[in-house]
């Protein structure tokens, strides 16, 4: 593998993503958005840019797209509000930044990066994260800006069925990216609205460093999506890293082993992994996962359903 070999993979959530539940319009819009996000990250890597910049750029495109459960279009809490979570990690230094329960920041991943770069902390949550966002001069929007009609409808449907449940089946579209740049550095980022009908205050795996997001130049970079409670209990992202680094497992085998563990606990979902050796893997235990990948050799693939690439 030549040192200048860069790779990038993104996801836009795993779930019951099947042809007969997807309109042609939604499919076209989702594929186009995945392609735009992929191209935004790939352009940075092709230009010799950093993996950290590439994952941030790719995630940012999907946060603004209402088809995905991150930023605008986020899954709503039981109360009907958006509480956003995001994380980013730099594999070269293992610096990391994360935010949870952010309510007014247009790009939660940009805020997670600001926590990493402009605060002494790794993880800020709730009103403290909102306050830091103002200090960091991150772009602010009203909470209603994140709310779409489709997410409102999903929340109402859920509450009509069972007011006590939160629904991992209605959450598709958490977004994430992993990359290896031409200098051999890795990075990962994840951004989400969480799960539909979640309790006020609930935080899933996505912003938790080592659960939904992880990067270490010695092994791999990982972004997870799925039923967050189970990914948290599996320590999923760090567990994939540990298997690669300590047992010599391939990134694909490590991903399969950890998804099997998540499944044994009762959860489903998917992961994308970029290896230090330039390899990429994506794995999911759901019928589909929004996903795309590109690399220096000219590979470019956008996929949604289980039977594609
Ligand atoms: N893992 C996210 C969470 O539990 C949801 C998802 O990936 O769709 O917050």
PDB file of C-alpha atoms and ligand atoms in Angstrom:
ATOM      1  CA  UNK A   1       0.000   0.000   0.000  1.00  0.00           C
ATOM      2  CA  UNK A   2       1.588   3.260  -1.059  1.00  0.00           C
ATOM      3  CA  UNK A   3       1.806   5.965   1.575  1.00  0.00           C
ATOM      4  CA  UNK A   4      -0.105   8.381  -0.583  1.00  0.00           C
ATOM      5  CA  UNK A   5      -3.124   6.062  -0.620  1.00  0.00           C
ATOM      6  CA  UNK A   6      -6.116   7.896   0.926  1.00  0.00           C
ATOM      7  CA  UNK A   7      -9.464   6.332   1.726  1.00  0.00           C
ATOM      8  CA  UNK A   8     -12.835   7.638   2.862  1.00  0.00           C
ATOM      9  CA  UNK A   9     -16.081   5.956   3.899  1.00  0.00           C
ATOM     10  CA  UNK A  10     -19.274   7.615   5.091  1.00  0.00           C
ATOM     11  CA  UNK A  11     -22.569   6.336   6.446  1.00  0.00           C
ATOM     12  CA  UNK A  12     -25.999   7.871   6.698  1.00  0.00           C
ATOM     13  CA  UNK A  13     -27.544   5.419   9.131  1.00  0.00           C
ATOM     14  CA  UNK A  14     -28.473   1.734   9.247  1.00  0.00           C
ATOM     15  CA  UNK A  15     -31.957   0.233   9.528  1.00  0.00           C
ATOM     16  CA  UNK A  16     -34.828  -1.298   7.593  1.00  0.00           C
ATOM     17  CA  UNK A  17     -33.652   0.346   4.378  1.00  0.00           C
ATOM     18  CA  UNK A  18     -35.327  -1.770   1.695  1.00  0.00           C
ATOM     19  CA  UNK A  19     -36.556  -1.082  -1.833  1.00  0.00           C
ATOM     20  CA  UNK A  20     -40.266  -1.499  -1.171  1.00  0.00           C
ATOM     21  CA  UNK A  21     -40.204   1.065   1.648  1.00  0.00           C
ATOM     22  CA  UNK A  22     -38.196   3.654  -0.321  1.00  0.00           C
ATOM     23  CA  UNK A  23     -39.783   5.981  -2.889  1.00  0.00           C
ATOM     24  CA  UNK A  24     -37.767   6.667  -6.047  1.00  0.00           C
ATOM     25  CA  UNK A  25     -37.628  10.360  -5.049  1.00  0.00           C
ATOM     26  CA  UNK A  26     -36.247   9.610  -1.583  1.00  0.00           C
ATOM     27  CA  UNK A  27     -33.768   7.123  -2.988  1.00  0.00           C
ATOM     28  CA  UNK A  28     -32.485   9.632  -5.545  1.00  0.00           C
ATOM     29  CA  UNK A  29     -32.205  12.397  -2.938  1.00  0.00           C
ATOM     30  CA  UNK A  30     -30.400  10.169  -0.430  1.00  0.00           C
ATOM     31  CA  UNK A  31     -27.947   8.846  -3.021  1.00  0.00           C
ATOM     32  CA  UNK A  32     -27.268  12.381  -4.263  1.00  0.00           C
ATOM     33  CA  UNK A  33     -26.625  13.659  -0.733  1.00  0.00           C
ATOM     34  CA  UNK A  34     -24.313  10.739   0.066  1.00  0.00           C
ATOM     35  CA  UNK A  35     -22.453  11.479  -3.167  1.00  0.00           C
ATOM     36  CA  UNK A  36     -22.110  15.177  -2.297  1.00  0.00           C
ATOM     37  CA  UNK A  37     -20.816  14.365   1.193  1.00  0.00           C
ATOM     38  CA  UNK A  38     -18.384  11.802  -0.192  1.00  0.00           C
ATOM     39  CA  UNK A  39     -17.097  14.239  -2.792  1.00  0.00           C
ATOM     40  CA  UNK A  40     -16.655  17.014  -0.199  1.00  0.00           C
ATOM     41  CA  UNK A  41     -14.396  14.753   1.873  1.00  0.00           C
ATOM     42  CA  UNK A  42     -12.647  13.138  -1.087  1.00  0.00           C
ATOM     43  CA  UNK A  43     -11.706  16.515  -2.600  1.00  0.00           C
ATOM     44  CA  UNK A  44      -9.826  17.372   0.600  1.00  0.00           C
ATOM     45  CA  UNK A  45      -8.008  14.023   0.677  1.00  0.00           C
ATOM     46  CA  UNK A  46      -7.172  14.100  -3.051  1.00  0.00           C
ATOM     47  CA  UNK A  47      -5.605  17.496  -2.483  1.00  0.00           C
ATOM     48  CA  UNK A  48      -3.313  16.102   0.225  1.00  0.00           C
ATOM     49  CA  UNK A  49      -5.565  17.412   3.027  1.00  0.00           C
ATOM     50  CA  UNK A  50      -6.023  15.929   6.485  1.00  0.00           C
ATOM     51  CA  UNK A  51      -8.334  13.038   7.386  1.00  0.00           C
ATOM     52  CA  UNK A  52      -9.716  15.210  10.199  1.00  0.00           C
ATOM     53  CA  UNK A  53     -10.793  17.919   7.747  1.00  0.00           C
ATOM     54  CA  UNK A  54     -12.252  15.332   5.361  1.00  0.00           C
ATOM     55  CA  UNK A  55     -14.485  13.603   7.942  1.00  0.00           C
ATOM     56  CA  UNK A  56     -15.676  16.958   9.289  1.00  0.00           C
ATOM     57  CA  UNK A  57     -16.531  18.198   5.796  1.00  0.00           C
ATOM     58  CA  UNK A  58     -18.401  15.023   4.815  1.00  0.00           C
ATOM     59  CA  UNK A  59     -20.463  14.935   8.026  1.00  0.00           C
ATOM     60  CA  UNK A  60     -21.278  18.624   7.738  1.00  0.00           C
ATOM     61  CA  UNK A  61     -22.906  18.107   4.315  1.00  0.00           C
ATOM     62  CA  UNK A  62     -25.170  15.383   5.724  1.00  0.00           C
ATOM     63  CA  UNK A  63     -26.046  17.400   8.849  1.00  0.00           C
ATOM     64  CA  UNK A  64     -27.589  20.067   6.646  1.00  0.00           C
ATOM     65  CA  UNK A  65     -29.544  17.550   4.549  1.00  0.00           C
ATOM     66  CA  UNK A  66     -33.044  16.866   5.965  1.00  0.00           C
ATOM     67  CA  UNK A  67     -33.014  13.224   4.814  1.00  0.00           C
ATOM     68  CA  UNK A  68     -30.587  12.291   7.583  1.00  0.00           C
ATOM     69  CA  UNK A  69     -30.969  12.072  11.346  1.00  0.00           C
ATOM     70  CA  UNK A  70     -28.374  14.721  12.181  1.00  0.00           C
ATOM     71  CA  UNK A  71     -28.611  18.490  12.231  1.00  0.00           C
ATOM     72  CA  UNK A  72     -31.686  19.437  10.151  1.00  0.00           C
ATOM     73  CA  UNK A  73     -33.950  16.385   9.993  1.00  0.00           C
ATOM     74  CA  UNK A  74     -32.875  15.036  13.398  1.00  0.00           C
ATOM     75  CA  UNK A  75     -35.068  12.463  15.161  1.00  0.00           C
ATOM     76  CA  UNK A  76     -37.191  14.192  17.800  1.00  0.00           C
ATOM     77  CA  UNK A  77     -37.453  13.700  21.531  1.00  0.00           C
ATOM     78  CA  UNK A  78     -40.694  12.672  23.190  1.00  0.00           C
ATOM     79  CA  UNK A  79     -41.345  16.400  23.738  1.00  0.00           C
ATOM     80  CA  UNK A  80     -40.842  17.146  20.028  1.00  0.00           C
ATOM     81  CA  UNK A  81     -37.520  18.966  20.295  1.00  0.00           C
ATOM     82  CA  UNK A  82     -34.153  18.225  18.677  1.00  0.00           C
ATOM     83  CA  UNK A  83     -31.250  17.322  20.996  1.00  0.00           C
ATOM     84  CA  UNK A  84     -28.150  16.771  18.910  1.00  0.00           C
ATOM     85  CA  UNK A  85     -25.030  14.708  19.642  1.00  0.00           C
ATOM     86  CA  UNK A  86     -21.713  14.612  17.746  1.00  0.00           C
ATOM     87  CA  UNK A  87     -18.082  13.581  18.113  1.00  0.00           C
ATOM     88  CA  UNK A  88     -14.819  13.786  16.211  1.00  0.00           C
ATOM     89  CA  UNK A  89     -11.461  12.107  16.858  1.00  0.00           C
ATOM     90  CA  UNK A  90      -7.981  12.574  15.424  1.00  0.00           C
ATOM     91  CA  UNK A  91      -6.123   9.261  15.144  1.00  0.00           C
ATOM     92  CA  UNK A  92      -2.674  10.871  15.005  1.00  0.00           C
ATOM     93  CA  UNK A  93      -2.897  12.432  18.465  1.00  0.00           C
ATOM     94  CA  UNK A  94      -6.018  10.769  19.884  1.00  0.00           C
ATOM     95  CA  UNK A  95      -7.341  14.227  20.569  1.00  0.00           C
ATOM     96  CA  UNK A  96     -11.137  14.107  20.619  1.00  0.00           C
ATOM     97  CA  UNK A  97     -14.094  16.439  20.955  1.00  0.00           C
ATOM     98  CA  UNK A  98     -17.741  15.633  21.623  1.00  0.00           C
ATOM     99  CA  UNK A  99     -21.018  17.378  22.359  1.00  0.00           C
ATOM    100  CA  UNK A 100     -24.363  16.026  23.522  1.00  0.00           C
ATOM    101  CA  UNK A 101     -27.865  17.505  23.815  1.00  0.00           C
ATOM    102  CA  UNK A 102     -26.930  20.550  21.760  1.00  0.00           C
ATOM    103  CA  UNK A 103     -30.061  22.536  20.904  1.00  0.00           C
ATOM    104  CA  UNK A 104     -29.073  25.524  18.762  1.00  0.00           C
ATOM    105  CA  UNK A 105     -25.832  24.786  16.899  1.00  0.00           C
ATOM    106  CA  UNK A 106     -26.328  24.327  13.174  1.00  0.00           C
ATOM    107  CA  UNK A 107     -23.343  21.973  12.822  1.00  0.00           C
ATOM    108  CA  UNK A 108     -22.845  19.798  15.924  1.00  0.00           C
ATOM    109  CA  UNK A 109     -19.733  18.179  14.395  1.00  0.00           C
ATOM    110  CA  UNK A 110     -18.124  21.601  13.962  1.00  0.00           C
ATOM    111  CA  UNK A 111     -18.903  22.294  17.621  1.00  0.00           C
ATOM    112  CA  UNK A 112     -17.376  18.943  18.653  1.00  0.00           C
ATOM    113  CA  UNK A 113     -14.238  19.985  16.786  1.00  0.00           C
ATOM    114  CA  UNK A 114     -14.247  23.343  18.552  1.00  0.00           C
ATOM    115  CA  UNK A 115     -14.415  21.531  21.918  1.00  0.00           C
ATOM    116  CA  UNK A 116     -11.370  19.510  20.836  1.00  0.00           C
ATOM    117  CA  UNK A 117      -9.402  22.480  19.557  1.00  0.00           C
ATOM    118  CA  UNK A 118     -10.515  25.381  21.737  1.00  0.00           C
ATOM    119  CA  UNK A 119     -11.331  23.936  25.139  1.00  0.00           C
ATOM    120  CA  UNK A 120      -9.340  21.853  27.624  1.00  0.00           C
ATOM    121  CA  UNK A 121     -12.178  19.292  27.619  1.00  0.00           C
ATOM    122  CA  UNK A 122     -13.256  16.343  25.507  1.00  0.00           C
ATOM    123  CA  UNK A 123     -17.009  16.233  26.115  1.00  0.00           C
ATOM    124  CA  UNK A 124     -19.524  19.023  26.795  1.00  0.00           C
ATOM    125  CA  UNK A 125     -23.261  18.444  27.199  1.00  0.00           C
ATOM    126  CA  UNK A 126     -26.545  20.332  27.462  1.00  0.00           C
ATOM    127  CA  UNK A 127     -26.666  23.981  28.474  1.00  0.00           C
ATOM    128  CA  UNK A 128     -22.894  24.017  28.933  1.00  0.00           C
ATOM    129  CA  UNK A 129     -22.391  22.867  25.359  1.00  0.00           C
ATOM    130  CA  UNK A 130     -24.898  25.477  24.121  1.00  0.00           C
ATOM    131  CA  UNK A 131     -23.047  28.168  26.076  1.00  0.00           C
ATOM    132  CA  UNK A 132     -19.691  27.055  24.692  1.00  0.00           C
ATOM    133  CA  UNK A 133     -21.202  27.156  21.200  1.00  0.00           C
ATOM    134  CA  UNK A 134     -22.006  30.862  21.625  1.00  0.00           C
ATOM    135  CA  UNK A 135     -18.502  31.569  22.955  1.00  0.00           C
ATOM    136  CA  UNK A 136     -16.958  29.663  20.063  1.00  0.00           C
ATOM    137  CA  UNK A 137     -19.092  31.729  17.664  1.00  0.00           C
ATOM    138  CA  UNK A 138     -20.530  28.617  16.041  1.00  0.00           C
ATOM    139  CA  UNK A 139     -23.501  29.310  13.759  1.00  0.00           C
ATOM    140  CA  UNK A 140     -26.752  29.397  15.784  1.00  0.00           C
ATOM    141  CA  UNK A 141     -30.268  28.453  14.634  1.00  0.00           C
ATOM    142  CA  UNK A 142     -33.631  28.108  16.407  1.00  0.00           C
ATOM    143  CA  UNK A 143     -34.389  24.589  17.600  1.00  0.00           C
ATOM    144  CA  UNK A 144     -37.358  24.552  15.196  1.00  0.00           C
ATOM    145  CA  UNK A 145     -34.933  24.823  12.266  1.00  0.00           C
ATOM    146  CA  UNK A 146     -33.897  21.194  12.875  1.00  0.00           C
ATOM    147  CA  UNK A 147     -37.513  19.929  12.916  1.00  0.00           C
ATOM    148  CA  UNK A 148     -38.991  18.517   9.690  1.00  0.00           C
ATOM    149  CA  UNK A 149     -42.581  17.397   8.969  1.00  0.00           C
ATOM    150  CA  UNK A 150     -41.448  13.815   8.463  1.00  0.00           C
ATOM    151  CA  UNK A 151     -39.767  13.626  11.886  1.00  0.00           C
ATOM    152  CA  UNK A 152     -42.866  15.229  13.460  1.00  0.00           C
ATOM    153  CA  UNK A 153     -45.029  12.573  11.822  1.00  0.00           C
ATOM    154  CA  UNK A 154     -42.733   9.761  13.033  1.00  0.00           C
ATOM    155  CA  UNK A 155     -42.841  11.061  16.593  1.00  0.00           C
ATOM    156  CA  UNK A 156     -46.654  11.322  16.536  1.00  0.00           C
ATOM    157  CA  UNK A 157     -46.978   7.822  15.101  1.00  0.00           C
ATOM    158  CA  UNK A 158     -44.733   6.466  17.835  1.00  0.00           C
ATOM    159  CA  UNK A 159     -46.539   8.239  20.667  1.00  0.00           C
ATOM    160  CA  UNK A 160     -49.912   7.063  19.320  1.00  0.00           C
ATOM    161  CA  UNK A 161     -48.621   3.483  19.491  1.00  0.00           C
ATOM    162  CA  UNK A 162     -46.835   3.561  22.797  1.00  0.00           C
ATOM    163  CA  UNK A 163     -46.089   6.704  24.780  1.00  0.00           C
ATOM    164  CA  UNK A 164     -43.371   4.975  26.794  1.00  0.00           C
ATOM    165  CA  UNK A 165     -41.314   3.628  23.908  1.00  0.00           C
ATOM    166  CA  UNK A 166     -38.509   5.112  21.932  1.00  0.00           C
ATOM    167  CA  UNK A 167     -38.077   3.690  18.500  1.00  0.00           C
ATOM    168  CA  UNK A 168     -34.822   2.548  17.010  1.00  0.00           C
ATOM    169  CA  UNK A 169     -36.772   1.574  13.880  1.00  0.00           C
ATOM    170  CA  UNK A 170     -37.630   5.184  13.098  1.00  0.00           C
ATOM    171  CA  UNK A 171     -34.292   6.773  13.458  1.00  0.00           C
ATOM    172  CA  UNK A 172     -32.537   6.115  10.160  1.00  0.00           C
ATOM    173  CA  UNK A 173     -29.952   8.548   9.173  1.00  0.00           C
ATOM    174  CA  UNK A 174     -27.326   9.096  11.842  1.00  0.00           C
ATOM    175  CA  UNK A 175     -24.279  10.168   9.864  1.00  0.00           C
ATOM    176  CA  UNK A 176     -20.582   9.442  10.140  1.00  0.00           C
ATOM    177  CA  UNK A 177     -17.294   9.366   8.288  1.00  0.00           C
ATOM    178  CA  UNK A 178     -13.904   7.671   8.616  1.00  0.00           C
ATOM    179  CA  UNK A 179     -10.782   8.462   6.622  1.00  0.00           C
ATOM    180  CA  UNK A 180      -7.111   7.753   6.122  1.00  0.00           C
ATOM    181  CA  UNK A 181      -5.207  10.626   4.522  1.00  0.00           C
ATOM    182  CA  UNK A 182      -2.186  10.489   2.213  1.00  0.00           C
ATOM    183  CA  UNK A 183       0.106  11.061   5.210  1.00  0.00           C
ATOM    184  CA  UNK A 184      -1.309   7.902   6.826  1.00  0.00           C
ATOM    185  CA  UNK A 185      -3.347   9.643   9.533  1.00  0.00           C
ATOM    186  CA  UNK A 186      -6.822   8.466  10.507  1.00  0.00           C
ATOM    187  CA  UNK A 187      -9.918  10.309  11.737  1.00  0.00           C
ATOM    188  CA  UNK A 188     -13.556   9.581  12.534  1.00  0.00           C
ATOM    189  CA  UNK A 189     -16.665  11.699  13.094  1.00  0.00           C
ATOM    190  CA  UNK A 190     -20.323  10.937  13.903  1.00  0.00           C
ATOM    191  CA  UNK A 191     -23.396  13.180  14.255  1.00  0.00           C
ATOM    192  CA  UNK A 192     -26.975  12.293  15.235  1.00  0.00           C
ATOM    193  CA  UNK A 193     -30.316  13.386  16.574  1.00  0.00           C
ATOM    194  CA  UNK A 194     -30.462  10.090  18.475  1.00  0.00           C
ATOM    195  CA  UNK A 195     -33.636   8.006  18.416  1.00  0.00           C
ATOM    196  CA  UNK A 196     -37.253   9.049  17.908  1.00  0.00           C
ATOM    197  CA  UNK A 197     -39.164   9.532  21.155  1.00  0.00           C
ATOM    198  CA  UNK A 198     -36.048   9.485  23.319  1.00  0.00           C
ATOM    199  CA  UNK A 199     -36.394  10.831  26.822  1.00  0.00           C
ATOM    200  CA  UNK A 200     -35.242  14.343  27.511  1.00  0.00           C
ATOM    201  CA  UNK A 201     -31.589  13.966  28.513  1.00  0.00           C
ATOM    202  CA  UNK A 202     -30.929  10.651  26.762  1.00  0.00           C
ATOM    203  CA  UNK A 203     -27.472  10.337  25.174  1.00  0.00           C
ATOM    204  CA  UNK A 204     -26.639   7.481  22.814  1.00  0.00           C
ATOM    205  CA  UNK A 205     -23.373   5.999  21.613  1.00  0.00           C
ATOM    206  CA  UNK A 206     -22.573   8.465  18.825  1.00  0.00           C
ATOM    207  CA  UNK A 207     -20.877  11.229  20.867  1.00  0.00           C
ATOM    208  CA  UNK A 208     -19.311   8.854  23.383  1.00  0.00           C
ATOM    209  CA  UNK A 209     -15.644   8.438  22.517  1.00  0.00           C
ATOM    210  CA  UNK A 210     -14.951   4.715  22.265  1.00  0.00           C
ATOM    211  CA  UNK A 211     -18.630   3.744  21.852  1.00  0.00           C
ATOM    212  CA  UNK A 212     -19.871   5.329  18.587  1.00  0.00           C
ATOM    213  CA  UNK A 213     -16.692   7.088  17.461  1.00  0.00           C
ATOM    214  CA  UNK A 214     -12.970   6.290  17.698  1.00  0.00           C
ATOM    215  CA  UNK A 215      -9.718   6.812  15.765  1.00  0.00           C
ATOM    216  CA  UNK A 216      -6.183   5.641  16.445  1.00  0.00           C
ATOM    217  CA  UNK A 217      -3.417   5.761  13.824  1.00  0.00           C
ATOM    218  CA  UNK A 218      -2.037   2.494  15.226  1.00  0.00           C
ATOM    219  CA  UNK A 219      -5.082   0.537  14.081  1.00  0.00           C
ATOM    220  CA  UNK A 220      -8.254   2.051  12.629  1.00  0.00           C
ATOM    221  CA  UNK A 221     -10.968   4.717  12.676  1.00  0.00           C
ATOM    222  CA  UNK A 222     -14.592   3.767  13.338  1.00  0.00           C
ATOM    223  CA  UNK A 223     -18.039   5.377  13.189  1.00  0.00           C
ATOM    224  CA  UNK A 224     -21.082   3.381  14.358  1.00  0.00           C
ATOM    225  CA  UNK A 225     -24.814   3.642  13.771  1.00  0.00           C
ATOM    226  CA  UNK A 226     -27.663   1.679  15.252  1.00  0.00           C
ATOM    227  CA  UNK A 227     -29.407   1.111  18.551  1.00  0.00           C
ATOM    228  CA  UNK A 228     -27.129   3.262  20.693  1.00  0.00           C
ATOM    229  CA  UNK A 229     -27.899   1.664  24.032  1.00  0.00           C
ATOM    230  CA  UNK A 230     -26.362  -1.603  22.801  1.00  0.00           C
ATOM    231  CA  UNK A 231     -23.343   0.011  21.135  1.00  0.00           C
ATOM    232  CA  UNK A 232     -22.646   1.774  24.422  1.00  0.00           C
ATOM    233  CA  UNK A 233     -22.822  -1.494  26.352  1.00  0.00           C
ATOM    234  CA  UNK A 234     -20.494  -3.181  23.826  1.00  0.00           C
ATOM    235  CA  UNK A 235     -17.956  -0.309  23.904  1.00  0.00           C
ATOM    236  CA  UNK A 236     -18.257  -0.910  20.176  1.00  0.00           C
ATOM    237  CA  UNK A 237     -15.842   1.476  18.457  1.00  0.00           C
ATOM    238  CA  UNK A 238     -12.990   0.989  20.907  1.00  0.00           C
ATOM    239  CA  UNK A 239     -13.621  -2.749  20.942  1.00  0.00           C
ATOM    240  CA  UNK A 240     -13.110  -2.879  17.155  1.00  0.00           C
ATOM    241  CA  UNK A 241      -9.883  -0.898  17.557  1.00  0.00           C
ATOM    242  CA  UNK A 242      -8.670  -3.179  20.366  1.00  0.00           C
ATOM    243  CA  UNK A 243      -9.314  -6.323  18.356  1.00  0.00           C
ATOM    244  CA  UNK A 244      -7.356  -4.952  15.392  1.00  0.00           C
ATOM    245  CA  UNK A 245      -4.509  -3.560  17.484  1.00  0.00           C
ATOM    246  CA  UNK A 246      -4.151  -6.332  20.049  1.00  0.00           C
ATOM    247  CA  UNK A 247      -5.305  -9.503  18.310  1.00  0.00           C
ATOM    248  CA  UNK A 248      -4.293  -8.692  14.736  1.00  0.00           C
ATOM    249  CA  UNK A 249      -7.854  -9.182  13.461  1.00  0.00           C
ATOM    250  CA  UNK A 250      -8.653  -7.626  10.093  1.00  0.00           C
ATOM    251  CA  UNK A 251     -10.910  -4.569  10.279  1.00  0.00           C
ATOM    252  CA  UNK A 252     -13.738  -6.545   8.641  1.00  0.00           C
ATOM    253  CA  UNK A 253     -13.430  -9.451  11.107  1.00  0.00           C
ATOM    254  CA  UNK A 254     -13.200  -7.102  14.083  1.00  0.00           C
ATOM    255  CA  UNK A 255     -16.336  -5.288  12.869  1.00  0.00           C
ATOM    256  CA  UNK A 256     -18.204  -8.588  12.457  1.00  0.00           C
ATOM    257  CA  UNK A 257     -17.155  -9.791  15.916  1.00  0.00           C
ATOM    258  CA  UNK A 258     -18.320  -6.599  17.599  1.00  0.00           C
ATOM    259  CA  UNK A 259     -21.601  -6.451  15.658  1.00  0.00           C
ATOM    260  CA  UNK A 260     -22.207 -10.059  16.752  1.00  0.00           C
ATOM    261  CA  UNK A 261     -21.674  -8.940  20.344  1.00  0.00           C
ATOM    262  CA  UNK A 262     -24.092  -6.015  19.861  1.00  0.00           C
ATOM    263  CA  UNK A 263     -26.621  -8.448  18.427  1.00  0.00           C
ATOM    264  CA  UNK A 264     -26.145 -10.851  21.370  1.00  0.00           C
ATOM    265  CA  UNK A 265     -27.018  -7.950  23.684  1.00  0.00           C
ATOM    266  CA  UNK A 266     -30.174  -7.310  21.641  1.00  0.00           C
ATOM    267  CA  UNK A 267     -29.198  -4.556  19.197  1.00  0.00           C
ATOM    268  CA  UNK A 268     -28.619  -4.112  15.480  1.00  0.00           C
ATOM    269  CA  UNK A 269     -26.780  -1.537  13.412  1.00  0.00           C
ATOM    270  CA  UNK A 270     -23.704  -0.947  11.323  1.00  0.00           C
ATOM    271  CA  UNK A 271     -20.144   0.351  11.321  1.00  0.00           C
ATOM    272  CA  UNK A 272     -17.673   1.860   8.897  1.00  0.00           C
ATOM    273  CA  UNK A 273     -13.963   1.306   9.485  1.00  0.00           C
ATOM    274  CA  UNK A 274     -10.821   2.794   7.881  1.00  0.00           C
ATOM    275  CA  UNK A 275      -7.657   0.793   8.544  1.00  0.00           C
ATOM    276  CA  UNK A 276      -4.166   2.172   9.100  1.00  0.00           C
ATOM    277  CA  UNK A 277      -3.094  -0.063   6.206  1.00  0.00           C
ATOM    278  CA  UNK A 278      -5.403   1.781   3.805  1.00  0.00           C
ATOM    279  CA  UNK A 279      -8.221  -0.770   3.898  1.00  0.00           C
ATOM    280  CA  UNK A 280     -11.891   0.109   4.306  1.00  0.00           C
ATOM    281  CA  UNK A 281     -14.697  -2.054   5.678  1.00  0.00           C
ATOM    282  CA  UNK A 282     -18.400  -1.561   6.215  1.00  0.00           C
ATOM    283  CA  UNK A 283     -20.595  -4.050   7.995  1.00  0.00           C
ATOM    284  CA  UNK A 284     -24.229  -3.996   9.159  1.00  0.00           C
ATOM    285  CA  UNK A 285     -26.733  -6.390  10.694  1.00  0.00           C
ATOM    286  CA  UNK A 286     -29.753  -4.411   9.456  1.00  0.00           C
ATOM    287  CA  UNK A 287     -31.390  -4.872   6.019  1.00  0.00           C
ATOM    288  CA  UNK A 288     -29.558  -1.794   4.722  1.00  0.00           C
ATOM    289  CA  UNK A 289     -27.233   1.077   5.529  1.00  0.00           C
ATOM    290  CA  UNK A 290     -26.823   4.389   3.706  1.00  0.00           C
ATOM    291  CA  UNK A 291     -23.151   4.354   2.787  1.00  0.00           C
ATOM    292  CA  UNK A 292     -20.489   5.482   0.336  1.00  0.00           C
ATOM    293  CA  UNK A 293     -16.761   5.025  -0.157  1.00  0.00           C
ATOM    294  CA  UNK A 294     -13.954   6.484  -2.233  1.00  0.00           C
ATOM    295  CA  UNK A 295     -10.214   6.023  -2.448  1.00  0.00           C
ATOM    296  CA  UNK A 296      -7.130   7.322  -4.216  1.00  0.00           C
ATOM    297  CA  UNK A 297      -7.338   4.631  -6.871  1.00  0.00           C
ATOM    298  CA  UNK A 298     -10.529   6.168  -8.266  1.00  0.00           C
ATOM    299  CA  UNK A 299     -12.989   3.881  -6.474  1.00  0.00           C
ATOM    300  CA  UNK A 300     -16.332   5.630  -5.842  1.00  0.00           C
ATOM    301  CA  UNK A 301     -19.392   3.743  -4.628  1.00  0.00           C
ATOM    302  CA  UNK A 302     -22.716   4.915  -3.184  1.00  0.00           C
ATOM    303  CA  UNK A 303     -25.068   2.255  -1.744  1.00  0.00           C
ATOM    304  CA  UNK A 304     -28.191   1.896   0.407  1.00  0.00           C
ATOM    305  CA  UNK A 305     -29.599  -1.607   0.251  1.00  0.00           C
ATOM    306  CA  UNK A 306     -28.130  -4.791   1.680  1.00  0.00           C
ATOM    307  CA  UNK A 307     -27.385  -6.409  -1.669  1.00  0.00           C
ATOM    308  CA  UNK A 308     -25.243  -3.577  -3.048  1.00  0.00           C
ATOM    309  CA  UNK A 309     -21.405  -3.418  -3.007  1.00  0.00           C
TER     310      UNK A 309
HETATM  311  N1  LIG B   1     -26.689   5.366  17.382  1.00  0.00           N
HETATM  312  C1  LIG B   1     -27.606   6.488  17.389  1.00  0.00           C
HETATM  313  C2  LIG B   1     -28.124   6.698  18.794  1.00  0.00           C
HETATM  314  O1  LIG B   1     -28.444   5.739  19.441  1.00  0.00           O
HETATM  315  C3  LIG B   1     -28.768   6.300  16.467  1.00  0.00           C
HETATM  316  C4  LIG B   1     -28.432   5.809  15.081  1.00  0.00           C
HETATM  317  O2  LIG B   1     -27.309   5.491  14.797  1.00  0.00           O
HETATM  318  O3  LIG B   1     -29.322   5.783  14.245  1.00  0.00           O
HETATM  319  O4  LIG B   1     -28.259   7.822  19.194  1.00  0.00           O
END
